[in-house]
Coordinates of C-alpha atoms and ligand atoms in Angstrom, one line a residue:
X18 CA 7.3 -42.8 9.3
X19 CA 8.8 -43.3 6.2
X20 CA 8.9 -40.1 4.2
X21 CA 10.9 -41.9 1.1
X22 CA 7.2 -42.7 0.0
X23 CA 4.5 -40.8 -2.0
X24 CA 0.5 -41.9 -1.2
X25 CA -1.6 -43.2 -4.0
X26 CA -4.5 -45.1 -4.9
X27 CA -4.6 -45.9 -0.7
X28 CA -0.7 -47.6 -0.3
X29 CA 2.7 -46.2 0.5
X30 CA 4.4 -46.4 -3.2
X31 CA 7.7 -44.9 -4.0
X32 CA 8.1 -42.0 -6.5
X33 CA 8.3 -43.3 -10.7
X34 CA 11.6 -40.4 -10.3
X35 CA 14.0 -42.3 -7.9
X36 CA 15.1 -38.4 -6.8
X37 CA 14.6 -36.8 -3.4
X38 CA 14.4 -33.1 -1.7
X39 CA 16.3 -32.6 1.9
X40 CA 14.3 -31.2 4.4
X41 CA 16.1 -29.1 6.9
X42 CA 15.6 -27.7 10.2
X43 CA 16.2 -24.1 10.1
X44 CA 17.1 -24.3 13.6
X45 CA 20.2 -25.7 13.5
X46 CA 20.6 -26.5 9.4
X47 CA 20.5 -30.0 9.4
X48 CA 19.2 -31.7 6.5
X49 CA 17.2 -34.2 8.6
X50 CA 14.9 -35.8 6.8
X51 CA 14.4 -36.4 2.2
X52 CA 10.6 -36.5 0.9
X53 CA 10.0 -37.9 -3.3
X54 CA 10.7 -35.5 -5.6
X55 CA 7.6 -36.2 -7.2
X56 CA 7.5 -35.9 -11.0
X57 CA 4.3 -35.9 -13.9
X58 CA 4.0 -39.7 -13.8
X59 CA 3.2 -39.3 -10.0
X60 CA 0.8 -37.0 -10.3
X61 CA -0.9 -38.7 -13.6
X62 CA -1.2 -42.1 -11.5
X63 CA -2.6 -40.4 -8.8
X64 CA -5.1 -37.8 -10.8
X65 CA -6.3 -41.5 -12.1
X66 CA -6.7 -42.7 -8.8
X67 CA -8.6 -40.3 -7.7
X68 CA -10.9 -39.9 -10.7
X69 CA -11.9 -43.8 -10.4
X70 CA -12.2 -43.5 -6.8
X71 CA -14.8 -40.4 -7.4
X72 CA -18.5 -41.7 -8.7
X73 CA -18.2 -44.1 -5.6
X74 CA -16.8 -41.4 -3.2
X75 CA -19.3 -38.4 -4.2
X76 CA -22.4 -41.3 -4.0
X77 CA -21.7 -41.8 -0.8
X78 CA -23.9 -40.8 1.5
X79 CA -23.0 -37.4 3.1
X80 CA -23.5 -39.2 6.9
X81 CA -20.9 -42.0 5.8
X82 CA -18.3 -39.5 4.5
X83 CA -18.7 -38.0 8.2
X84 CA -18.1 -40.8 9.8
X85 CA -14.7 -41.7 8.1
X86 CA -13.5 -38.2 8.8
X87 CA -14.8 -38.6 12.5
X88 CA -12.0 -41.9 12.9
X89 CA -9.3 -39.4 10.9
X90 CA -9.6 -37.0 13.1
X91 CA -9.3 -39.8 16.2
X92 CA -6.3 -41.1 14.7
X93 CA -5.0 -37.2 14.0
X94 CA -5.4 -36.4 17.3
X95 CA -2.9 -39.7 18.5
X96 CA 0.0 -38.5 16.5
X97 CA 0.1 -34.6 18.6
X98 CA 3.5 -35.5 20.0
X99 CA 5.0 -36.6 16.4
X100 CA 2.8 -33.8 14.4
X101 CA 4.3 -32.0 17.4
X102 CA 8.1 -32.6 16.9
X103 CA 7.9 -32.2 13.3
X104 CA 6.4 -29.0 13.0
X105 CA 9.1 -27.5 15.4
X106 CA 11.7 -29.1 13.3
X107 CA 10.7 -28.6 9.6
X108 CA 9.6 -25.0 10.2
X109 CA 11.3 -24.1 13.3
X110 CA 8.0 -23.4 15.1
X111 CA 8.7 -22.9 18.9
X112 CA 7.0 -25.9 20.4
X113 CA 4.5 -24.4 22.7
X114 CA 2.9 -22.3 19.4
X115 CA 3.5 -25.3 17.4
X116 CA 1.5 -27.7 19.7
X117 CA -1.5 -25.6 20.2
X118 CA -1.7 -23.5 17.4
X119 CA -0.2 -25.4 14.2
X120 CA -1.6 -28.9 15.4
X121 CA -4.1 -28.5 18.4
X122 CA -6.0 -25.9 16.3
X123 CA -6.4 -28.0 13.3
X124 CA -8.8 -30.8 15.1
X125 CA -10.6 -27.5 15.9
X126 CA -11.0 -27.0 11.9
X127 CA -11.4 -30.4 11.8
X128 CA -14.6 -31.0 13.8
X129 CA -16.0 -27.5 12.8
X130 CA -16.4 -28.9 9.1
X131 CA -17.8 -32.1 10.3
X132 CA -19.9 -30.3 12.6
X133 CA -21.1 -28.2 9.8
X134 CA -21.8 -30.6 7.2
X135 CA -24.7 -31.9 8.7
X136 CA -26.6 -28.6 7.6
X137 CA -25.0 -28.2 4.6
X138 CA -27.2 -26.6 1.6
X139 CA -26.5 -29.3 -0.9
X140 CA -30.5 -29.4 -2.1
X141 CA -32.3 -26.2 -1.9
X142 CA -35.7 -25.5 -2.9
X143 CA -36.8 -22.3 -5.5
X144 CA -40.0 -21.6 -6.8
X145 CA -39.8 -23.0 -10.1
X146 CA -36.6 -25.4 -9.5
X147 CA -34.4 -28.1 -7.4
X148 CA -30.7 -26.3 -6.7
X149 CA -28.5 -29.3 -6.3
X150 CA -25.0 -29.1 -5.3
X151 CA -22.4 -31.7 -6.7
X152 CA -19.2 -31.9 -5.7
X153 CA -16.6 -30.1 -8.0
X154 CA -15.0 -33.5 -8.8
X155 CA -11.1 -34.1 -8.6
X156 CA -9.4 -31.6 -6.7
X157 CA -5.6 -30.6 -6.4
X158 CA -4.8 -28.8 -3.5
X159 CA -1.3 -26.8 -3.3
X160 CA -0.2 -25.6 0.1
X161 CA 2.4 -23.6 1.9
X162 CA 5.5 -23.8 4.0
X163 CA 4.4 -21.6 6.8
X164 CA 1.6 -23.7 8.1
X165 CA 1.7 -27.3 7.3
X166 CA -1.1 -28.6 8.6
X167 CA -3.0 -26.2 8.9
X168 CA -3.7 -25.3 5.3
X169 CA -3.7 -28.7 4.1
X170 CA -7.2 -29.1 6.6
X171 CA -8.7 -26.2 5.1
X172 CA -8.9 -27.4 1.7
X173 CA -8.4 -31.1 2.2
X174 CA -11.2 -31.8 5.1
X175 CA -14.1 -29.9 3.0
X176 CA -13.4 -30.9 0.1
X177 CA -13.5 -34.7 0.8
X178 CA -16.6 -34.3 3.2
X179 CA -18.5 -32.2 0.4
X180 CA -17.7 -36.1 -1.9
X181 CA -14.5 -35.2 -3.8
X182 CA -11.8 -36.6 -4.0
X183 CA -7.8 -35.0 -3.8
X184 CA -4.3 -35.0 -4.8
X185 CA -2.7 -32.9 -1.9
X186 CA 0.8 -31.4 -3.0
X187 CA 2.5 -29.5 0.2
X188 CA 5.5 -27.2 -0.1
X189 CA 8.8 -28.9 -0.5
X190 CA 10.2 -26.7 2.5
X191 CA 8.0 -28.4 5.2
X192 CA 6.4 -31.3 3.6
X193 CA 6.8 -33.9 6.6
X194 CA 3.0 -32.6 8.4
X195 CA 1.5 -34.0 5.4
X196 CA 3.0 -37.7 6.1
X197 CA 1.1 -38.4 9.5
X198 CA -2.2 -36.6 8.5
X199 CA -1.8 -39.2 5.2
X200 CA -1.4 -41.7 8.0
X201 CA -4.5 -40.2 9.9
X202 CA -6.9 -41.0 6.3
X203 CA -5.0 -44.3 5.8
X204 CA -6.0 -45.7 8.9
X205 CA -9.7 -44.1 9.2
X206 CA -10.1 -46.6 5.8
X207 CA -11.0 -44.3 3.3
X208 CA -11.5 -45.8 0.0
X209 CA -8.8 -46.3 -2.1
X210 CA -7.7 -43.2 -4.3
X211 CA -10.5 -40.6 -2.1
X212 CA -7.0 -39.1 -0.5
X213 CA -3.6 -38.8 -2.4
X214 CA -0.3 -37.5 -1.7
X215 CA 2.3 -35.9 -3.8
X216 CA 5.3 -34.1 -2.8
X217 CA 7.8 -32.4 -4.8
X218 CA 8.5 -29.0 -6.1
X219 CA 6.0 -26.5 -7.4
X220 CA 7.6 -25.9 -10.8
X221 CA 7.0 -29.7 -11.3
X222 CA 4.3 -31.4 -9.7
X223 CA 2.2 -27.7 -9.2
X224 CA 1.9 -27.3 -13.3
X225 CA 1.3 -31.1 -13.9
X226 CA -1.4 -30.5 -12.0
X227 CA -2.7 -27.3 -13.2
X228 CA -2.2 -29.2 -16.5
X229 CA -4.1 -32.7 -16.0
X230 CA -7.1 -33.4 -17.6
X231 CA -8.5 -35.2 -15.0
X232 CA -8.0 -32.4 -12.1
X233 CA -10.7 -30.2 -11.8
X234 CA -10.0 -27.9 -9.7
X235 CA -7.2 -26.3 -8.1
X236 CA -7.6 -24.9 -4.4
X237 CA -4.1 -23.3 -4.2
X238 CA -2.5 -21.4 -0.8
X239 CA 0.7 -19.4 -1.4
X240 CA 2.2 -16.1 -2.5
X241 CA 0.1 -14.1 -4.7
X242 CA 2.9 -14.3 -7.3
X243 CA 3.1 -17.9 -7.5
X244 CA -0.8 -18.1 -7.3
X245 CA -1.3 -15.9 -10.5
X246 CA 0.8 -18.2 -12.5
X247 CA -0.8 -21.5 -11.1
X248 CA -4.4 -19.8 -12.0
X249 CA -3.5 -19.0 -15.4
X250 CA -2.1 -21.9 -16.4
X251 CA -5.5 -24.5 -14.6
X252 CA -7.9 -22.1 -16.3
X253 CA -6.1 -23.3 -19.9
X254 CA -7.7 -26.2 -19.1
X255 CA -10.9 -24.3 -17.3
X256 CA -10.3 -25.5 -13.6
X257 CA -12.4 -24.6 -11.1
X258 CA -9.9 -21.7 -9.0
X259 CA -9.7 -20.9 -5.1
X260 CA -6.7 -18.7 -4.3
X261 CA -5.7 -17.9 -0.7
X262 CA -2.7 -15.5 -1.0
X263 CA -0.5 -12.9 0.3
X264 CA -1.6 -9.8 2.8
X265 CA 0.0 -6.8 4.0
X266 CA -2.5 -6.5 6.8
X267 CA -3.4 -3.1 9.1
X268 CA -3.9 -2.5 12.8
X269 CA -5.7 0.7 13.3
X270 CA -5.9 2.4 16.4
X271 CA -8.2 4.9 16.9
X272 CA -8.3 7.6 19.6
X273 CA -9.8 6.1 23.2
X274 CA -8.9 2.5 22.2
X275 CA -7.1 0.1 24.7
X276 CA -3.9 1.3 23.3
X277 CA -1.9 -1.7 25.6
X278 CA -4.5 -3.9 24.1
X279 CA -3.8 -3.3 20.5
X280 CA -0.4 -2.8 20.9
X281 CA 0.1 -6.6 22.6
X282 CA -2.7 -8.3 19.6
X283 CA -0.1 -6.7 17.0
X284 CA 2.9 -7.5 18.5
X285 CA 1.6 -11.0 18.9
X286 CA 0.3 -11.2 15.1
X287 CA 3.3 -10.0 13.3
X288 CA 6.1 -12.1 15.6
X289 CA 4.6 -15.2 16.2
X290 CA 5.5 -17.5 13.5
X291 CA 8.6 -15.2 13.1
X292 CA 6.0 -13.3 11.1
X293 CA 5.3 -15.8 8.7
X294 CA 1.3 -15.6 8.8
X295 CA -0.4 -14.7 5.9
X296 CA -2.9 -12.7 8.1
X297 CA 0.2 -11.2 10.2
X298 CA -0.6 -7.3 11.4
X299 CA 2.5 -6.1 10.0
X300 CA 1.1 -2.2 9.5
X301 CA 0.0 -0.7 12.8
X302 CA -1.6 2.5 12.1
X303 CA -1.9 5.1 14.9
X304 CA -2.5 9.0 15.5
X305 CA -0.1 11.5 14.8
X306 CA -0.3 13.2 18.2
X307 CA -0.1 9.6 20.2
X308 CA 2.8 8.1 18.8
X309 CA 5.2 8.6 21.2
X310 CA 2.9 6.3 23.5
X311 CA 2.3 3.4 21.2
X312 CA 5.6 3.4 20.9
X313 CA 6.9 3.2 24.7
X314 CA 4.2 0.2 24.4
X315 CA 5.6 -1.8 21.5
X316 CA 9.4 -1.2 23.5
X317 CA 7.7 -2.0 26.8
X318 CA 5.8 -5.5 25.8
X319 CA 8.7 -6.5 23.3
X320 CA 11.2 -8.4 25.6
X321 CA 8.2 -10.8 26.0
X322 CA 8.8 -12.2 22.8
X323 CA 12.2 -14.2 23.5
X324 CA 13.6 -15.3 20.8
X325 CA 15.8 -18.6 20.9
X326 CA 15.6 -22.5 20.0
X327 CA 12.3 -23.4 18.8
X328 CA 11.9 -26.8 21.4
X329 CA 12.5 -24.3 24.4
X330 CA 9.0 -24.2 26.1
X331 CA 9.7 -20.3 27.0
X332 CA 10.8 -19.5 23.8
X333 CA 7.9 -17.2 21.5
X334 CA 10.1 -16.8 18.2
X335 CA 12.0 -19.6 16.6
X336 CA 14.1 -18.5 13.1
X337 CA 12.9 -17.7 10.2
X338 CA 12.0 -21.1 8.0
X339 CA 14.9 -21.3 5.5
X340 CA 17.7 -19.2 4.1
X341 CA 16.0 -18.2 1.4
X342 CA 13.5 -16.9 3.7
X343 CA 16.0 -15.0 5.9
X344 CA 17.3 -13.5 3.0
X345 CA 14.6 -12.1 1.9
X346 CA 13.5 -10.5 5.3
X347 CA 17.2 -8.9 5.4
X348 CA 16.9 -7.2 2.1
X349 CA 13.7 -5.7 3.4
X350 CA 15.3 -4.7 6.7
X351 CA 17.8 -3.6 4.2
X352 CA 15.5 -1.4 2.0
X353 CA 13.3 0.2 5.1
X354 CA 17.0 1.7 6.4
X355 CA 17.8 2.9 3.0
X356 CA 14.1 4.1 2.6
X357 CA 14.5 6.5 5.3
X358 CA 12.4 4.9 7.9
X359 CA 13.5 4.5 11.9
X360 CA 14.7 1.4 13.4
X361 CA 13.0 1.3 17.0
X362 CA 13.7 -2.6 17.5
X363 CA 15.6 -5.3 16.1
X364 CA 17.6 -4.3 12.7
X365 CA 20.0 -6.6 10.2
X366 CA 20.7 -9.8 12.1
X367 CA 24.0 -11.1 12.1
X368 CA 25.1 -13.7 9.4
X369 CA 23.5 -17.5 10.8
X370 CA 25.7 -19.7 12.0
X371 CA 23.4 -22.2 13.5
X372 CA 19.6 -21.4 12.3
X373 CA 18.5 -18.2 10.5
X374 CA 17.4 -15.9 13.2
X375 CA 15.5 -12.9 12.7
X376 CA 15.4 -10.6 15.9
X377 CA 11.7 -8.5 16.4
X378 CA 11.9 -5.7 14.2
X379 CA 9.9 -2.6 14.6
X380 CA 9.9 0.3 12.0
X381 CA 8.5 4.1 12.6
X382 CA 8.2 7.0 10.8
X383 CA 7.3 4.9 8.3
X384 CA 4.5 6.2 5.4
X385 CA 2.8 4.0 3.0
X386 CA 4.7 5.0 -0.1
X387 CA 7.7 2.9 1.3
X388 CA 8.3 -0.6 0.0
X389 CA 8.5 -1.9 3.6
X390 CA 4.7 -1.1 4.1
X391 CA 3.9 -2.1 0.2
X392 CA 5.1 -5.3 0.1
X393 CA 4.2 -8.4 2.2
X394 CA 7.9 -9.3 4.1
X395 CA 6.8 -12.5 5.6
X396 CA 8.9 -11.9 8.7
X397 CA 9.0 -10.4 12.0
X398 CA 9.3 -6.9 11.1
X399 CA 6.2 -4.5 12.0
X400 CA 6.0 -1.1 10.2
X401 CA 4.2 1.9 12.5
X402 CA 2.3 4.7 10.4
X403 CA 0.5 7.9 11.4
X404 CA -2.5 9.1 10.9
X405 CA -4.0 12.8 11.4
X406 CA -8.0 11.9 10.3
X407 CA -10.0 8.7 10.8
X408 CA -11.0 9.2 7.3
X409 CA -6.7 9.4 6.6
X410 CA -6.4 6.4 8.6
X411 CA -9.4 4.4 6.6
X412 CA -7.4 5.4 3.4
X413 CA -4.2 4.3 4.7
X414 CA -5.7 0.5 5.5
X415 CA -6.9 0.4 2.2
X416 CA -4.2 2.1 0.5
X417 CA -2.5 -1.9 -0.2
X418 CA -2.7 -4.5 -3.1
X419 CA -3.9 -7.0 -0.7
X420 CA -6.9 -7.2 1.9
X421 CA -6.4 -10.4 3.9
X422 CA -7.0 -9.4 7.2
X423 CA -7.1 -5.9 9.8
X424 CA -7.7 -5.3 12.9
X425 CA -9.0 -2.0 14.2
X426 CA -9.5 -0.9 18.4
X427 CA -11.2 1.5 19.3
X428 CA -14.9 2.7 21.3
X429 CA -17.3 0.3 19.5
X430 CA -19.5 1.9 17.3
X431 CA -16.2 4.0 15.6
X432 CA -14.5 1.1 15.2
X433 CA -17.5 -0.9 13.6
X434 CA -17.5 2.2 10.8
X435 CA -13.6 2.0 10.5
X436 CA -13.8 -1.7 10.2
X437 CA -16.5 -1.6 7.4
X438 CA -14.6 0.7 4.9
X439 CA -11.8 -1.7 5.1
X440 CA -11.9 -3.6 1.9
X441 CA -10.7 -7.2 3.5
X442 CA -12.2 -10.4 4.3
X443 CA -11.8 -10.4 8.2
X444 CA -11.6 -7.4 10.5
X445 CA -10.9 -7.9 13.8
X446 CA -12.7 -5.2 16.0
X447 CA -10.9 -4.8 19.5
X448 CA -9.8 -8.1 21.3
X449 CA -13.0 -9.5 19.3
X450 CA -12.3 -13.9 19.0
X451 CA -11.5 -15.6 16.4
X452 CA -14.5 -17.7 14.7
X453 CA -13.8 -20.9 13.6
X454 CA -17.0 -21.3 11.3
X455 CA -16.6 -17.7 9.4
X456 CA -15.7 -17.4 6.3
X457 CA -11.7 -16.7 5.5
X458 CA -10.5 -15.3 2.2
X459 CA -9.3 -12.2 0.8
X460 CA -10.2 -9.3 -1.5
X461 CA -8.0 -7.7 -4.1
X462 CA -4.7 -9.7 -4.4
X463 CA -4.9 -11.6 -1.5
X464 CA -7.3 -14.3 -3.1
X465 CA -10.4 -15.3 -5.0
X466 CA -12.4 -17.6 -3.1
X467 CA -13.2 -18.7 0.7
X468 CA -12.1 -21.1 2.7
X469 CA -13.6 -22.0 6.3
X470 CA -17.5 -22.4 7.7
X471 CA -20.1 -22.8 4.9
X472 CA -18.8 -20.6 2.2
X473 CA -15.6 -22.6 2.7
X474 CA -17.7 -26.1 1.9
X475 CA -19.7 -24.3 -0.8
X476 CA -16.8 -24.0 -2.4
X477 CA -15.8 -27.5 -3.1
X478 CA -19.5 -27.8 -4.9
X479 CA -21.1 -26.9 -8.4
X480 CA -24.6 -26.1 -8.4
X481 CA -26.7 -27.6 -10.7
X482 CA -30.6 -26.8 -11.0
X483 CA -33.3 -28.8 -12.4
X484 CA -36.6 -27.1 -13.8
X485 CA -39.1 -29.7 -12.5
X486 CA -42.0 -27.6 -11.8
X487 CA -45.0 -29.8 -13.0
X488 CA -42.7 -32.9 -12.8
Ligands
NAD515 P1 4.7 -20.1 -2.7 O1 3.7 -19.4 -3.5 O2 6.1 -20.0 -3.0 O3 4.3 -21.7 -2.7 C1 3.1 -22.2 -2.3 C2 2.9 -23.6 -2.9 O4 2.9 -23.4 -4.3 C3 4.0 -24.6 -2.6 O5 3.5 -25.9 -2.5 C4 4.9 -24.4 -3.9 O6 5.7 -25.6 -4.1 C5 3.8 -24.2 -4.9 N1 4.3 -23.5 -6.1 C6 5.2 -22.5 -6.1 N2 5.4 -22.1 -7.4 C7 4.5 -22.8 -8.2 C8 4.2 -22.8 -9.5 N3 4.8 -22.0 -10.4 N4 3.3 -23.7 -10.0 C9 2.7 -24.5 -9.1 N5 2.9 -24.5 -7.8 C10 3.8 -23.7 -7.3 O7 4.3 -19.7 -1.2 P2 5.1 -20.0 0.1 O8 6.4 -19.2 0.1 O9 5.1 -21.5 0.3 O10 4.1 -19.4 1.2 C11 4.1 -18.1 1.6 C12 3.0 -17.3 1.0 O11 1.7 -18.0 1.2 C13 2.8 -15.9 1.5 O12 2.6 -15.0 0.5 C14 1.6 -16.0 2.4 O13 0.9 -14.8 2.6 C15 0.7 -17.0 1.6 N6 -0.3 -17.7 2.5 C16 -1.6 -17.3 2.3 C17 -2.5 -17.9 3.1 C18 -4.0 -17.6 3.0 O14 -4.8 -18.3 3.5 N7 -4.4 -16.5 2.3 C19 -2.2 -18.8 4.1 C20 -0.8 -19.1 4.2 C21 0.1 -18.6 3.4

């Protein structure tokens, strides 16, 4: 794969800057690999491209779009052992994780939006009028580092199934998915300029999209900070807006819950990744009086989570993604111990010397006016509250900028009523499964928008009715 190239208007074509960005393995911190350095000329050529390409690409019928994403998916599904490789080496993802969740997951996604297009509301019938549902038009989609492929799917598979077309910028940290998914459209012979590929840095290529007049809308995945910015600056230019951003997400358990149970679905929610999931459980909320037991729990499950070198088969946490990252997750191991709370696991790790480990970190006696359980930390670091009241425990959950995700065990019917006061856009109740076709999104700061099932196609469409009663 070359990865010296940007994708435009259906070829390989090198960036109009000449620069590059190193990519590194966070691993071992070898800069193994350079993507484009993309600049506005990149982005204008391929806006261009995919405004010409669009008339064509949203008459198509919706059974033909279908079928080209059928053979991308086929030819997806033939690079695992490359999307594989990469994944562990631009993010540091330990390879079993990496192979089934970051890259076996996504033809999951995948065929669940073909699946679903084929009863998708795009012409609905009112009493007095026709409800027609166009596509949105040219759309730039800006993604994160933490999963590469895996948020690229969510906007980019919709969005060209619902008829538009897209400029896909991933993060500069792990940019390298994006290359063989490009690979996947090229080959499934999608028409020139329906699939586009930028890469570079946000401050460049992110505004000259949010600036083109020929983008329409930006579907944007990233930190809530970065995601305010970009949404102020497309709505100058009155873009259609889809945020997915940040979480500081709870785990309440209530009294008579599978305590083991909850314990081992948090532990596995804030450390996998290295606790770089947007939708991570990074606040587990308990009872005063049973604390002591959650505790032994989290101290008895934790030496399953071996930390090591991400391509070791046994190995559950890889290092964090950069240094920047591990930074970062310092301070905030930093500020908890200054804050007053308890270390019960993990702590500071020592300076890297090959690859920016962060060792399970567990935090107790921790209360909800500490900036540990305020802020989102983005590593694997899991903050333990107390609780005397359901109704304090309710509060607590809510008491948070974001509302991503929660979880919350318990005996059914509580835990249904616990779940429902929790302002966020997926509850998890008990060791309830993950649904591939709901809708995934976040109230408060965590995001405007949904992405995933219908609501996630929806999305991508503008409704337009015509009054043609007595036509
Ligand atoms: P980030 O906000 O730094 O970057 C996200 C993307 O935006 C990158 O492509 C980046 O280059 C670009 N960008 C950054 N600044 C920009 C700017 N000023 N203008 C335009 N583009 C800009 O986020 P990150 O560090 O890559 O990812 C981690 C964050 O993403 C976390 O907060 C996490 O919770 C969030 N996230 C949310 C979801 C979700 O679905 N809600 C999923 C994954 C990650």
């Amino acid at each position: 794969m070359n990865f010296k190239m940007l994708y435009i208007d259906g070829a390989w074509t090198p960036s109009a800057s000449g620069a590059y960005i190193d990519v590194e393995n966070p691993a071992n911190q070898e800069r193994f690999a350079c993507v484009p350095a993309g600049n506005d000329a990149d982005v204008d050529k391929a806006a261009k491209a995919a405004a010409a390409a669009l008339p064509a690409w949203a008459a198509t019928p919706l059974s033909e779009r279908m079928e080209y994403m059928k053979k991308m998916l086929t030819y997806f599904k033939e690079m695992e052992p490359q999307l594989t490789d990469c994944i562990v080496k631009e993010l540091g993802a330990p390879v079993s994780f990496a192979a089934a969740s970051h890259v076996r997951y996504q033809y999951v996604r995948t065929q669940s939006y073909i699946d679903l297009a084929a009863g998708l509301p795009l012409v609905e019938t009112l009493p007095q009028s026709t409800v027609y549902r166009e596509p949105v038009g040219v759309v730039g989609c800006i993604t994160p580092w933490n999963y590469p492929l895996g948020q690229i799917i969510q906007k980019v598979v919709p969005a060209i199934l619902v008829g538009n077309t897209v400029v896909l910028k991933p993060s500069q940290h792990t940019p390298l998915a994006a290359y063989y998914l490009t690979e996947a459209f090229h080959k499934a012979g999608f028409p020139k300029g329906v699939f586009n590929l930028v890469t570079g840095r946000g401050s460049q290529i992110g505004n000259a999209m949010c600036d083109h007049p020929l983008i329409d809308m930006i579907s944007f995945t990233g930190s809530t900070e970065a995601g305010v910015g970009v949404a102020r600056r497309a709505l100058a230019t009155m873009k259609r807006i889809s945020m997915e951003l940040g979480g500081k997400s709870p785990c309440v358990i209530l009294k008579g819950a599978d305590y083991e149970g909850a314990a081992r679905m948090c532990l596995d929610s804030i450390f996998l990744n290295s606790g770089q999931t947007c939708t991570a459980l990074s606040r587990l909320v308990v009872p005063k009086d049973d604390k002591e037991t959650v505790e032994r729990l989290l101290l008895q499950l934790l030496p399953e989570y071996v930390v090591g070198d991400p391509t070791d088969p046994a190995v559950k946490v890889g290092p964090v993604a950069s240094e920047h990252q591990f930074q970062t997750v310092c301070s905030y191991i930093q500020k908890g111990i200054d804050e007053g709370a308890a270390l019960l696991a993990g702590g500071l790790p020592p300076a890297p010397e090959k690859g920016y480990y962060v060792y399970p970190t567990i935090f107790t006696d921790v209360t909800n006016d500490m900036i540990i359980a305020r802020e989102e930390i983005f590593g694997p670091v899991l903050c333990v509250l107390t609780y005397d009241t359901e109704e304090e425990a309710a509060t607590i959950a809510n008491d948070t900028p974001y509302g991503l995700n929660a979880a919350v065990w318990g005996p059914k019917e509580q835990a249904v009523a616990t779940a429902r006061r929790i302002r966020s856009g997926n509850v998890y109740i008990n060791d309830g499964p993950r649904d591939v076709t709901a809708p995934f999104g976040g109230f408060k700061h965590s995001g405007i928008g949904r992405e995933g099932g219908m609501d996630g196609m929806l999305e991508f469409t503008e409704p337009q009715a015509l009054f043609d009663c007595g036509l």
